[in-house]
mmCIF file with all atom_site columns, C-alpha atoms in Angstrom:
data_model
loop_
_atom_site.group_PDB
_atom_site.id
_atom_site.type_symbol
_atom_site.label_atom_id
_atom_site.label_alt_id
_atom_site.label_comp_id
_atom_site.label_asym_id
_atom_site.label_entity_id
_atom_site.label_seq_id
_atom_site.pdbx_PDB_ins_code
_atom_site.Cartn_x
_atom_site.Cartn_y
_atom_site.Cartn_z
_atom_site.occupancy
_atom_site.B_iso_or_equiv
_atom_site.pdbx_formal_charge
_atom_site.auth_seq_id
_atom_site.auth_comp_id
_atom_site.auth_asym_id
_atom_site.auth_atom_id
_atom_site.pdbx_PDB_model_num
ATOM 1   C CA . MET I 1 1   ? 134.382 87.100  108.797 1.00 0.00 ? 207 MET I CA 1
ATOM 2   C CA . SER I 1 2   ? 137.008 85.049  106.999 1.00 0.00 ? 208 SER I CA 1
ATOM 3   C CA . ARG I 1 3   ? 136.263 82.999  103.915 1.00 0.00 ? 209 ARG I CA 1
ATOM 4   C CA . LYS I 1 4   ? 136.442 79.783  105.943 1.00 0.00 ? 210 LYS I CA 1
ATOM 5   C CA . ALA I 1 5   ? 134.072 81.199  108.536 1.00 0.00 ? 211 ALA I CA 1
ATOM 6   C CA . PHE I 1 6   ? 131.668 82.206  105.771 1.00 0.00 ? 212 PHE I CA 1
ATOM 7   C CA . GLN I 1 7   ? 131.794 78.694  104.317 1.00 0.00 ? 213 GLN I CA 1
ATOM 8   C CA . ARG I 1 8   ? 131.003 77.201  107.737 1.00 0.00 ? 214 ARG I CA 1
ATOM 9   C CA . LEU I 1 9   ? 128.133 79.620  108.135 1.00 0.00 ? 215 LEU I CA 1
ATOM 10  C CA . SER I 1 10  ? 126.775 78.658  104.723 1.00 0.00 ? 216 SER I CA 1
ATOM 11  C CA . GLN I 1 11  ? 126.051 75.221  106.156 1.00 0.00 ? 217 GLN I CA 1
ATOM 12  C CA . ASP I 1 12  ? 123.781 76.764  108.818 1.00 0.00 ? 218 ASP I CA 1
ATOM 13  C CA . GLN I 1 13  ? 120.786 77.630  106.636 1.00 0.00 ? 219 GLN I CA 1
ATOM 14  C CA . ARG I 1 14  ? 118.627 79.114  109.387 1.00 0.00 ? 220 ARG I CA 1
ATOM 15  C CA . ARG I 1 15  ? 121.275 81.584  110.546 1.00 0.00 ? 221 ARG I CA 1
ATOM 16  C CA . ARG I 1 16  ? 122.141 82.413  106.956 1.00 0.00 ? 222 ARG I CA 1
ATOM 17  C CA . ASP I 1 17  ? 118.481 83.164  106.180 1.00 0.00 ? 223 ASP I CA 1
ATOM 18  C CA . LEU I 1 18  ? 118.346 85.553  109.138 1.00 0.00 ? 224 LEU I CA 1
ATOM 19  C CA . LEU I 1 19  ? 121.462 87.378  107.960 1.00 0.00 ? 225 LEU I CA 1
ATOM 20  C CA . GLU I 1 20  ? 120.089 87.653  104.426 1.00 0.00 ? 226 GLU I CA 1
ATOM 21  C CA . ALA I 1 21  ? 116.849 89.066  105.822 1.00 0.00 ? 227 ALA I CA 1
ATOM 22  C CA . THR I 1 22  ? 118.843 91.554  107.898 1.00 0.00 ? 228 THR I CA 1
ATOM 23  C CA . LEU I 1 23  ? 120.752 92.766  104.857 1.00 0.00 ? 229 LEU I CA 1
ATOM 24  C CA . SER I 1 24  ? 117.527 93.066  102.897 1.00 0.00 ? 230 SER I CA 1
ATOM 25  C CA . CYS I 1 25  ? 115.972 95.201  105.641 1.00 0.00 ? 231 CYS I CA 1
ATOM 26  C CA . VAL I 1 26  ? 119.078 97.388  105.940 1.00 0.00 ? 232 VAL I CA 1
ATOM 27  C CA . ALA I 1 27  ? 119.021 97.922  102.161 1.00 0.00 ? 233 ALA I CA 1
ATOM 28  C CA . GLN I 1 28  ? 115.335 98.918  102.230 1.00 0.00 ? 234 GLN I CA 1
ATOM 29  C CA . HIS I 1 29  ? 115.036 100.770 105.526 1.00 0.00 ? 235 HIS I CA 1
ATOM 30  C CA . GLY I 1 30  ? 118.556 101.740 106.613 1.00 0.00 ? 236 GLY I CA 1
ATOM 31  C CA . LEU I 1 31  ? 120.320 100.748 109.806 1.00 0.00 ? 237 LEU I CA 1
ATOM 32  C CA . ALA I 1 32  ? 117.813 102.511 112.030 1.00 0.00 ? 238 ALA I CA 1
ATOM 33  C CA . GLY I 1 33  ? 114.853 100.871 110.311 1.00 0.00 ? 239 GLY I CA 1
ATOM 34  C CA . ALA I 1 34  ? 116.222 97.311  110.390 1.00 0.00 ? 240 ALA I CA 1
ATOM 35  C CA . SER I 1 35  ? 114.469 96.387  113.625 1.00 0.00 ? 241 SER I CA 1
ATOM 36  C CA . VAL I 1 36  ? 114.389 92.891  115.081 1.00 0.00 ? 242 VAL I CA 1
ATOM 37  C CA . ARG I 1 37  ? 110.650 92.697  114.426 1.00 0.00 ? 243 ARG I CA 1
ATOM 38  C CA . ARG I 1 38  ? 111.021 93.824  110.822 1.00 0.00 ? 244 ARG I CA 1
ATOM 39  C CA . VAL I 1 39  ? 113.812 91.317  110.171 1.00 0.00 ? 245 VAL I CA 1
ATOM 40  C CA . ALA I 1 40  ? 111.765 88.564  111.811 1.00 0.00 ? 246 ALA I CA 1
ATOM 41  C CA . GLU I 1 41  ? 108.823 89.345  109.523 1.00 0.00 ? 247 GLU I CA 1
ATOM 42  C CA . ALA I 1 42  ? 111.082 89.298  106.466 1.00 0.00 ? 248 ALA I CA 1
ATOM 43  C CA . ALA I 1 43  ? 112.543 85.933  107.493 1.00 0.00 ? 249 ALA I CA 1
ATOM 44  C CA . GLY I 1 44  ? 109.182 84.471  108.532 1.00 0.00 ? 250 GLY I CA 1
ATOM 45  C CA . VAL I 1 45  ? 110.296 83.705  112.092 1.00 0.00 ? 251 VAL I CA 1
ATOM 46  C CA . SER I 1 46  ? 109.606 85.003  115.588 1.00 0.00 ? 252 SER I CA 1
ATOM 47  C CA . PRO I 1 47  ? 111.654 87.830  117.125 1.00 0.00 ? 253 PRO I CA 1
ATOM 48  C CA . GLY I 1 48  ? 112.607 85.363  119.843 1.00 0.00 ? 254 GLY I CA 1
ATOM 49  C CA . LEU I 1 49  ? 114.491 83.215  117.335 1.00 0.00 ? 255 LEU I CA 1
ATOM 50  C CA . ILE I 1 50  ? 116.584 86.199  116.257 1.00 0.00 ? 256 ILE I CA 1
ATOM 51  C CA . ARG I 1 51  ? 117.401 86.980  119.878 1.00 0.00 ? 257 ARG I CA 1
ATOM 52  C CA . HIS I 1 52  ? 118.344 83.333  120.356 1.00 0.00 ? 258 HIS I CA 1
ATOM 53  C CA . HIS I 1 53  ? 120.844 83.501  117.478 1.00 0.00 ? 259 HIS I CA 1
ATOM 54  C CA . PHE I 1 54  ? 122.203 87.026  117.936 1.00 0.00 ? 260 PHE I CA 1
ATOM 55  C CA . GLY I 1 55  ? 121.157 88.462  121.296 1.00 0.00 ? 261 GLY I CA 1
ATOM 56  C CA . THR I 1 56  ? 120.666 92.102  120.315 1.00 0.00 ? 262 THR I CA 1
ATOM 57  C CA . LYS I 1 57  ? 119.875 94.082  117.197 1.00 0.00 ? 263 LYS I CA 1
ATOM 58  C CA . ASP I 1 58  ? 123.406 95.508  117.172 1.00 0.00 ? 264 ASP I CA 1
ATOM 59  C CA . ASP I 1 59  ? 124.875 91.995  117.271 1.00 0.00 ? 265 ASP I CA 1
ATOM 60  C CA . MET I 1 60  ? 122.563 90.935  114.441 1.00 0.00 ? 266 MET I CA 1
ATOM 61  C CA . VAL I 1 61  ? 123.455 93.876  112.200 1.00 0.00 ? 267 VAL I CA 1
ATOM 62  C CA . ARG I 1 62  ? 127.175 93.509  112.900 1.00 0.00 ? 268 ARG I CA 1
ATOM 63  C CA . ALA I 1 63  ? 126.977 89.810  112.032 1.00 0.00 ? 269 ALA I CA 1
ATOM 64  C CA . ALA I 1 64  ? 125.175 90.706  108.800 1.00 0.00 ? 270 ALA I CA 1
ATOM 65  C CA . TYR I 1 65  ? 127.984 93.077  107.850 1.00 0.00 ? 271 TYR I CA 1
ATOM 66  C CA . ALA I 1 66  ? 130.589 90.379  108.513 1.00 0.00 ? 272 ALA I CA 1
ATOM 67  C CA . TYR I 1 67  ? 128.502 87.913  106.502 1.00 0.00 ? 273 TYR I CA 1
ATOM 68  C CA . MET I 1 68  ? 128.224 90.292  103.543 1.00 0.00 ? 274 MET I CA 1
ATOM 69  C CA . MET I 1 69  ? 131.960 90.985  103.458 1.00 0.00 ? 275 MET I CA 1
ATOM 70  C CA . GLY I 1 70  ? 132.806 87.307  103.793 1.00 0.00 ? 276 GLY I CA 1
ATOM 71  C CA . GLN I 1 71  ? 130.408 86.488  100.975 1.00 0.00 ? 277 GLN I CA 1
ATOM 72  C CA . LEU I 1 72  ? 132.031 89.024  98.664  1.00 0.00 ? 278 LEU I CA 1
ATOM 73  C CA . THR I 1 73  ? 135.512 87.608  99.260  1.00 0.00 ? 279 THR I CA 1
ATOM 74  C CA . SER I 1 74  ? 134.367 83.994  99.042  1.00 0.00 ? 280 SER I CA 1
ATOM 75  C CA . ASP I 1 75  ? 132.513 84.467  95.749  1.00 0.00 ? 281 ASP I CA 1
ATOM 76  C CA . ILE I 1 76  ? 135.527 86.197  94.201  1.00 0.00 ? 282 ILE I CA 1
ATOM 77  C CA . ALA I 1 77  ? 138.021 83.625  95.482  1.00 0.00 ? 283 ALA I CA 1
ATOM 78  C CA . ASP I 1 78  ? 135.904 80.761  94.139  1.00 0.00 ? 284 ASP I CA 1
ATOM 79  C CA . ALA I 1 79  ? 136.350 82.225  90.654  1.00 0.00 ? 285 ALA I CA 1
ATOM 80  C CA . SER I 1 80  ? 140.105 81.529  90.749  1.00 0.00 ? 286 SER I CA 1
ATOM 81  C CA . PRO I 1 81  ? 140.535 78.018  92.181  1.00 0.00 ? 287 PRO I CA 1
ATOM 82  C CA . ALA I 1 82  ? 143.914 76.310  92.275  1.00 0.00 ? 288 ALA I CA 1
ATOM 83  C CA . SER I 1 83  ? 143.676 74.241  89.097  1.00 0.00 ? 289 SER I CA 1
ATOM 84  C CA . ASP I 1 84  ? 145.436 73.537  85.860  1.00 0.00 ? 290 ASP I CA 1
ATOM 85  C CA . GLU I 1 85  ? 144.759 77.085  84.710  1.00 0.00 ? 291 GLU I CA 1
ATOM 86  C CA . SER I 1 86  ? 147.765 79.353  84.304  1.00 0.00 ? 292 SER I CA 1
ATOM 87  C CA . PRO I 1 87  ? 148.640 81.854  87.067  1.00 0.00 ? 293 PRO I CA 1
ATOM 88  C CA . ALA I 1 88  ? 147.694 84.706  84.726  1.00 0.00 ? 294 ALA I CA 1
ATOM 89  C CA . CYS I 1 89  ? 144.300 83.142  84.092  1.00 0.00 ? 295 CYS I CA 1
ATOM 90  C CA . ARG I 1 90  ? 143.618 82.681  87.801  1.00 0.00 ? 296 ARG I CA 1
ATOM 91  C CA . LEU I 1 91  ? 144.535 86.308  88.511  1.00 0.00 ? 297 LEU I CA 1
ATOM 92  C CA . ALA I 1 92  ? 142.393 87.518  85.608  1.00 0.00 ? 298 ALA I CA 1
ATOM 93  C CA . ASN I 1 93  ? 139.434 85.458  86.836  1.00 0.00 ? 299 ASN I CA 1
ATOM 94  C CA . PHE I 1 94  ? 139.809 86.905  90.325  1.00 0.00 ? 300 PHE I CA 1
ATOM 95  C CA . ILE I 1 95  ? 139.797 90.477  89.049  1.00 0.00 ? 301 ILE I CA 1
ATOM 96  C CA . ALA I 1 96  ? 136.934 89.840  86.632  1.00 0.00 ? 302 ALA I CA 1
ATOM 97  C CA . ALA I 1 97  ? 134.803 88.196  89.339  1.00 0.00 ? 303 ALA I CA 1
ATOM 98  C CA . SER I 1 98  ? 135.154 91.348  91.425  1.00 0.00 ? 304 SER I CA 1
ATOM 99  C CA . LEU I 1 99  ? 133.610 93.404  88.622  1.00 0.00 ? 305 LEU I CA 1
ATOM 100 C CA . THR I 1 100 ? 130.795 91.178  87.414  1.00 0.00 ? 306 THR I CA 1
ATOM 101 C CA . GLN I 1 101 ? 127.618 89.685  88.853  1.00 0.00 ? 307 GLN I CA 1
ATOM 102 C CA . PRO I 1 102 ? 126.904 88.645  91.536  1.00 0.00 ? 308 PRO I CA 1
ATOM 103 C CA . ASN I 1 103 ? 129.475 90.942  93.174  1.00 0.00 ? 309 ASN I CA 1
ATOM 104 C CA . LEU I 1 104 ? 128.855 93.969  90.981  1.00 0.00 ? 310 LEU I CA 1
ATOM 105 C CA . ALA I 1 105 ? 125.336 94.803  92.115  1.00 0.00 ? 311 ALA I CA 1
ATOM 106 C CA . ALA I 1 106 ? 123.781 98.130  93.065  1.00 0.00 ? 312 ALA I CA 1
ATOM 107 C CA . HIS I 1 107 ? 122.305 96.826  96.318  1.00 0.00 ? 313 HIS I CA 1
ATOM 108 C CA . LYS I 1 108 ? 125.725 95.554  97.446  1.00 0.00 ? 314 LYS I CA 1
ATOM 109 C CA . ILE I 1 109 ? 127.285 98.936  96.790  1.00 0.00 ? 315 ILE I CA 1
ATOM 110 C CA . SER I 1 110 ? 124.438 100.550 98.739  1.00 0.00 ? 316 SER I CA 1
ATOM 111 C CA . LEU I 1 111 ? 124.914 98.172  101.665 1.00 0.00 ? 317 LEU I CA 1
ATOM 112 C CA . TRP I 1 112 ? 128.666 98.720  101.675 1.00 0.00 ? 318 TRP I CA 1
ATOM 113 C CA . ALA I 1 113 ? 128.146 102.490 101.744 1.00 0.00 ? 319 ALA I CA 1
ATOM 114 C CA . THR I 1 114 ? 125.650 102.135 104.595 1.00 0.00 ? 320 THR I CA 1
ATOM 115 C CA . PHE I 1 115 ? 128.018 100.090 106.727 1.00 0.00 ? 321 PHE I CA 1
ATOM 116 C CA . ILE I 1 116 ? 131.299 101.835 105.938 1.00 0.00 ? 322 ILE I CA 1
ATOM 117 C CA . GLY I 1 117 ? 130.415 104.825 108.099 1.00 0.00 ? 323 GLY I CA 1
ATOM 118 C CA . ARG I 1 118 ? 130.385 102.530 111.121 1.00 0.00 ? 324 ARG I CA 1
ATOM 119 C CA . VAL I 1 119 ? 133.932 101.331 110.448 1.00 0.00 ? 325 VAL I CA 1
ATOM 120 C CA . ARG I 1 120 ? 135.518 104.620 111.530 1.00 0.00 ? 326 ARG I CA 1
ATOM 121 C CA . HIS I 1 121 ? 133.457 104.978 114.693 1.00 0.00 ? 327 HIS I CA 1
ATOM 122 C CA . ASP I 1 122 ? 132.848 101.442 115.964 1.00 0.00 ? 328 ASP I CA 1
ATOM 123 C CA . ALA I 1 123 ? 135.764 99.182  116.877 1.00 0.00 ? 329 ALA I CA 1
ATOM 124 C CA . SER I 1 124 ? 133.794 95.992  116.220 1.00 0.00 ? 330 SER I CA 1
ATOM 125 C CA . TYR I 1 125 ? 132.957 97.065  112.658 1.00 0.00 ? 331 TYR I CA 1
ATOM 126 C CA . SER I 1 126 ? 136.555 98.163  112.159 1.00 0.00 ? 332 SER I CA 1
ATOM 127 C CA . ALA I 1 127 ? 137.723 94.698  113.213 1.00 0.00 ? 333 ALA I CA 1
ATOM 128 C CA . VAL I 1 128 ? 135.455 93.058  110.630 1.00 0.00 ? 334 VAL I CA 1
ATOM 129 C CA . HIS I 1 129 ? 136.706 95.440  107.957 1.00 0.00 ? 335 HIS I CA 1
ATOM 130 C CA . GLN I 1 130 ? 140.345 94.779  108.789 1.00 0.00 ? 336 GLN I CA 1
ATOM 131 C CA . GLU I 1 131 ? 139.912 91.010  108.789 1.00 0.00 ? 337 GLU I CA 1
ATOM 132 C CA . THR I 1 132 ? 138.131 90.874  105.427 1.00 0.00 ? 338 THR I CA 1
ATOM 133 C CA . TYR I 1 133 ? 140.400 93.483  103.837 1.00 0.00 ? 339 TYR I CA 1
ATOM 134 C CA . ARG I 1 134 ? 143.510 91.630  105.004 1.00 0.00 ? 340 ARG I CA 1
ATOM 135 C CA . GLU I 1 135 ? 142.195 88.332  103.634 1.00 0.00 ? 341 GLU I CA 1
ATOM 136 C CA . PHE I 1 136 ? 141.365 89.900  100.280 1.00 0.00 ? 342 PHE I CA 1
ATOM 137 C CA . LEU I 1 137 ? 144.860 91.393  100.038 1.00 0.00 ? 343 LEU I CA 1
ATOM 138 C CA . ASP I 1 138 ? 146.443 88.063  100.981 1.00 0.00 ? 344 ASP I CA 1
ATOM 139 C CA . LEU I 1 139 ? 144.461 86.267  98.275  1.00 0.00 ? 345 LEU I CA 1
ATOM 140 C CA . LEU I 1 140 ? 145.484 88.867  95.710  1.00 0.00 ? 346 LEU I CA 1
ATOM 141 C CA . ALA I 1 141 ? 149.152 88.712  96.726  1.00 0.00 ? 347 ALA I CA 1
ATOM 142 C CA . GLN I 1 142 ? 149.133 84.920  96.417  1.00 0.00 ? 348 GLN I CA 1
ATOM 143 C CA . LEU I 1 143 ? 147.753 85.200  92.891  1.00 0.00 ? 349 LEU I CA 1
ATOM 144 C CA . VAL I 1 144 ? 150.155 87.965  91.903  1.00 0.00 ? 350 VAL I CA 1
ATOM 145 C CA . GLN I 1 145 ? 153.336 86.193  93.039  1.00 0.00 ? 351 GLN I CA 1
ATOM 146 C CA . PRO I 1 146 ? 153.506 83.425  90.387  1.00 0.00 ? 352 PRO I CA 1
ATOM 147 C CA . VAL I 1 147 ? 152.530 85.875  87.635  1.00 0.00 ? 353 VAL I CA 1
ATOM 148 C CA . LEU I 1 148 ? 155.376 88.218  88.541  1.00 0.00 ? 354 LEU I CA 1
ATOM 149 C CA . SER I 1 149 ? 157.828 85.346  88.877  1.00 0.00 ? 355 SER I CA 1
ATOM 150 C CA . ALA I 1 150 ? 156.870 83.975  85.480  1.00 0.00 ? 356 ALA I CA 1
ATOM 151 C CA . HIS I 1 151 ? 157.926 87.284  83.921  1.00 0.00 ? 357 HIS I CA 1
ATOM 152 C CA . ALA I 1 152 ? 161.107 87.725  85.968  1.00 0.00 ? 358 ALA I CA 1
ATOM 153 C CA . LEU I 1 153 ? 159.644 90.669  87.889  1.00 0.00 ? 359 LEU I CA 1
ATOM 154 C CA . PRO I 1 154 ? 160.336 91.394  91.584  1.00 0.00 ? 360 PRO I CA 1
ATOM 155 C CA . ALA I 1 155 ? 158.150 88.998  93.568  1.00 0.00 ? 361 ALA I CA 1
ATOM 156 C CA . THR I 1 156 ? 159.184 89.175  97.210  1.00 0.00 ? 362 THR I CA 1
ATOM 157 C CA . GLU I 1 157 ? 156.491 89.094  99.865  1.00 0.00 ? 363 GLU I CA 1
ATOM 158 C CA . SER I 1 158 ? 156.760 92.876  100.197 1.00 0.00 ? 364 SER I CA 1
ATOM 159 C CA . ASP I 1 159 ? 156.583 93.373  96.421  1.00 0.00 ? 365 ASP I CA 1
ATOM 160 C CA . CYS I 1 160 ? 153.473 91.226  96.119  1.00 0.00 ? 366 CYS I CA 1
ATOM 161 C CA . GLN I 1 161 ? 151.782 92.931  99.044  1.00 0.00 ? 367 GLN I CA 1
ATOM 162 C CA . GLU I 1 162 ? 152.357 96.365  97.545  1.00 0.00 ? 368 GLU I CA 1
ATOM 163 C CA . GLN I 1 163 ? 151.071 95.224  94.168  1.00 0.00 ? 369 GLN I CA 1
ATOM 164 C CA . ALA I 1 164 ? 148.030 93.678  95.848  1.00 0.00 ? 370 ALA I CA 1
ATOM 165 C CA . ILE I 1 165 ? 147.280 96.999  97.572  1.00 0.00 ? 371 ILE I CA 1
ATOM 166 C CA . ALA I 1 166 ? 147.510 98.803  94.219  1.00 0.00 ? 372 ALA I CA 1
ATOM 167 C CA . LEU I 1 167 ? 145.288 96.253  92.483  1.00 0.00 ? 373 LEU I CA 1
ATOM 168 C CA . ASN I 1 168 ? 142.779 96.405  95.303  1.00 0.00 ? 374 ASN I CA 1
ATOM 169 C CA . GLY I 1 169 ? 142.556 100.170 94.834  1.00 0.00 ? 375 GLY I CA 1
ATOM 170 C CA . LEU I 1 170 ? 141.874 99.629  91.132  1.00 0.00 ? 376 LEU I CA 1
ATOM 171 C CA . ILE I 1 171 ? 139.243 96.960  91.816  1.00 0.00 ? 377 ILE I CA 1
ATOM 172 C CA . ASP I 1 172 ? 137.492 98.981  94.535  1.00 0.00 ? 378 ASP I CA 1
ATOM 173 C CA . GLY I 1 173 ? 137.313 102.062 92.352  1.00 0.00 ? 379 GLY I CA 1
ATOM 174 C CA . LEU I 1 174 ? 135.820 100.240 89.384  1.00 0.00 ? 380 LEU I CA 1
ATOM 175 C CA . TRP I 1 175 ? 133.487 98.239  91.644  1.00 0.00 ? 381 TRP I CA 1
ATOM 176 C CA . LEU I 1 176 ? 132.054 101.416 93.108  1.00 0.00 ? 382 LEU I CA 1
ATOM 177 C CA . GLU I 1 177 ? 131.913 103.069 89.686  1.00 0.00 ? 383 GLU I CA 1
ATOM 178 C CA . GLY I 1 178 ? 130.088 100.147 88.115  1.00 0.00 ? 384 GLY I CA 1
ATOM 179 C CA . GLY I 1 179 ? 127.658 99.739  90.980  1.00 0.00 ? 385 GLY I CA 1
ATOM 180 C CA . LEU I 1 180 ? 126.423 103.324 90.695  1.00 0.00 ? 386 LEU I CA 1
ATOM 181 C CA . GLU I 1 181 ? 124.573 102.415 87.483  1.00 0.00 ? 387 GLU I CA 1
ATOM 182 C CA . HIS I 1 182 ? 124.990 105.904 86.035  1.00 0.00 ? 388 HIS I CA 1
ATOM 183 C CA . GLY I 1 183 ? 124.565 104.648 82.465  1.00 0.00 ? 389 GLY I CA 1
ATOM 184 C CA . LEU I 1 184 ? 127.580 106.450 80.988  1.00 0.00 ? 390 LEU I CA 1
ATOM 185 C CA . TYR I 1 185 ? 128.966 103.178 79.587  1.00 0.00 ? 391 TYR I CA 1
ATOM 186 C CA . PRO I 1 186 ? 128.139 99.453  79.698  1.00 0.00 ? 392 PRO I CA 1
ATOM 187 C CA . VAL I 1 187 ? 129.429 97.896  82.923  1.00 0.00 ? 393 VAL I CA 1
ATOM 188 C CA . GLU I 1 188 ? 130.387 94.859  80.852  1.00 0.00 ? 394 GLU I CA 1
ATOM 189 C CA . ARG I 1 189 ? 133.439 96.844  79.765  1.00 0.00 ? 395 ARG I CA 1
ATOM 190 C CA . LEU I 1 190 ? 134.863 96.999  83.284  1.00 0.00 ? 396 LEU I CA 1
ATOM 191 C CA . PRO I 1 191 ? 136.713 93.637  83.338  1.00 0.00 ? 397 PRO I CA 1
ATOM 192 C CA . ALA I 1 192 ? 138.660 94.503  80.180  1.00 0.00 ? 398 ALA I CA 1
ATOM 193 C CA . ILE I 1 193 ? 139.398 97.992  81.497  1.00 0.00 ? 399 ILE I CA 1
ATOM 194 C CA . ALA I 1 194 ? 140.633 96.447  84.734  1.00 0.00 ? 400 ALA I CA 1
ATOM 195 C CA . MET I 1 195 ? 142.862 93.937  82.901  1.00 0.00 ? 401 MET I CA 1
ATOM 196 C CA . ARG I 1 196 ? 144.614 96.636  80.897  1.00 0.00 ? 402 ARG I CA 1
ATOM 197 C CA . ALA I 1 197 ? 145.144 98.740  83.994  1.00 0.00 ? 403 ALA I CA 1
ATOM 198 C CA . ALA I 1 198 ? 146.345 95.745  86.031  1.00 0.00 ? 404 ALA I CA 1
ATOM 199 C CA . GLU I 1 199 ? 148.880 94.871  83.330  1.00 0.00 ? 405 GLU I CA 1
ATOM 200 C CA . GLY I 1 200 ? 150.235 98.384  83.631  1.00 0.00 ? 406 GLY I CA 1
ATOM 201 C CA . ILE I 1 201 ? 150.385 98.288  87.424  1.00 0.00 ? 407 ILE I CA 1
ATOM 202 C CA . LEU I 1 202 ? 152.205 94.939  87.419  1.00 0.00 ? 408 LEU I CA 1
ATOM 203 C CA . ARG I 1 203 ? 154.381 95.874  84.395  1.00 0.00 ? 409 ARG I CA 1
ATOM 204 C CA . LEU I 1 204 ? 153.252 92.787  82.527  1.00 0.00 ? 410 LEU I CA 1
ATOM 205 C CA . PRO I 1 205 ? 153.378 92.327  78.755  1.00 0.00 ? 411 PRO I CA 1
ATOM 206 C CA . GLN I 1 206 ? 150.322 93.763  77.069  1.00 0.00 ? 412 GLN I CA 1
ATOM 207 C CA . GLY I 1 207 ? 147.465 91.267  76.772  1.00 0.00 ? 413 GLY I CA 1
ATOM 208 C CA . ILE I 1 208 ? 148.705 88.747  79.351  1.00 0.00 ? 414 ILE I CA 1
ATOM 209 C CA . LEU I 1 209 ? 145.610 89.214  81.507  1.00 0.00 ? 415 LEU I CA 1
ATOM 210 C CA . LEU I 1 210 ? 143.270 90.637  78.901  1.00 0.00 ? 416 LEU I CA 1
ATOM 211 C CA . GLU I 1 211 ? 143.330 87.475  76.805  1.00 0.00 ? 417 GLU I CA 1
ATOM 212 C CA . HIS I 1 212 ? 141.475 85.655  79.572  1.00 0.00 ? 418 HIS I CA 1
ATOM 213 C CA . VAL I 1 213 ? 138.349 87.832  79.580  1.00 0.00 ? 419 VAL I CA 1
ATOM 214 C CA . ALA I 1 214 ? 135.626 88.500  77.061  1.00 0.00 ? 420 ALA I CA 1
ATOM 215 C CA . ILE I 1 215 ? 136.042 91.997  75.651  1.00 0.00 ? 421 ILE I CA 1
ATOM 216 C CA . THR I 1 216 ? 133.027 94.283  75.344  1.00 0.00 ? 422 THR I CA 1
ATOM 217 C CA . THR I 1 217 ? 133.588 97.134  72.933  1.00 0.00 ? 423 THR I CA 1
ATOM 218 C CA . SER I 1 218 ? 130.130 98.717  72.930  1.00 0.00 ? 424 SER I CA 1
ATOM 219 C CA . PRO I 1 219 ? 130.433 102.499 72.646  1.00 0.00 ? 425 PRO I CA 1
ATOM 220 C CA . PRO I 1 220 ? 129.222 104.657 75.532  1.00 0.00 ? 426 PRO I CA 1
ATOM 221 C CA . PRO I 1 221 ? 125.699 106.064 75.205  1.00 0.00 ? 427 PRO I CA 1
ATOM 222 C CA . HIS I 1 222 ? 125.382 109.283 73.224  1.00 0.00 ? 428 HIS I CA 1
ATOM 223 C CA . ARG I 1 223 ? 125.349 112.439 75.293  1.00 0.00 ? 429 ARG I CA 1
ATOM 224 C CA . SER I 1 224 ? 123.497 115.413 73.847  1.00 0.00 ? 430 SER I CA 1
#
């Protein structure tokens, strides 16, 4: 589901409520336990209404996956609107939004892990993954291009795409790490960690991205 499709869906409150209820049931009971009846009870509607909107359970769950992925991309993109802010600030906001609430949440990591197994074995899930992944990379590349140009760094379409792939790997890794809630360090440190790493990946002057985020310097918890 693209960002535009997600925004259109957001205007359909009833369908959105059903998708939210589906995700909630998947998070609590797994894919097998997210039955039409259970989702209907969670949403406070009849099973017939779910069948009216989605047809089958598989269609409902697949739509919920597309909705979740579209929501993640949309929330992150909204953090870096085209405005009077500098290109570096917009890129920093985009990266930081990926690693803070509401996107950095344990239940979202759990849902992602639940669905990702389907991507390799179900063409329809793979199509959703490819569409949302491609859109995320395109958004990142668009934000990277003016930052590279401003510092006289290579900024062709190919250059920006490769840098976007590298940054996405950084973001995904820290997103998964932070969502595990292992308690080894405050997750509030992740945006600053990401900014320093992103500056290195893009070969930017030190602090160009970091200056746009609040820095948390709390030490990691003591380990006996």
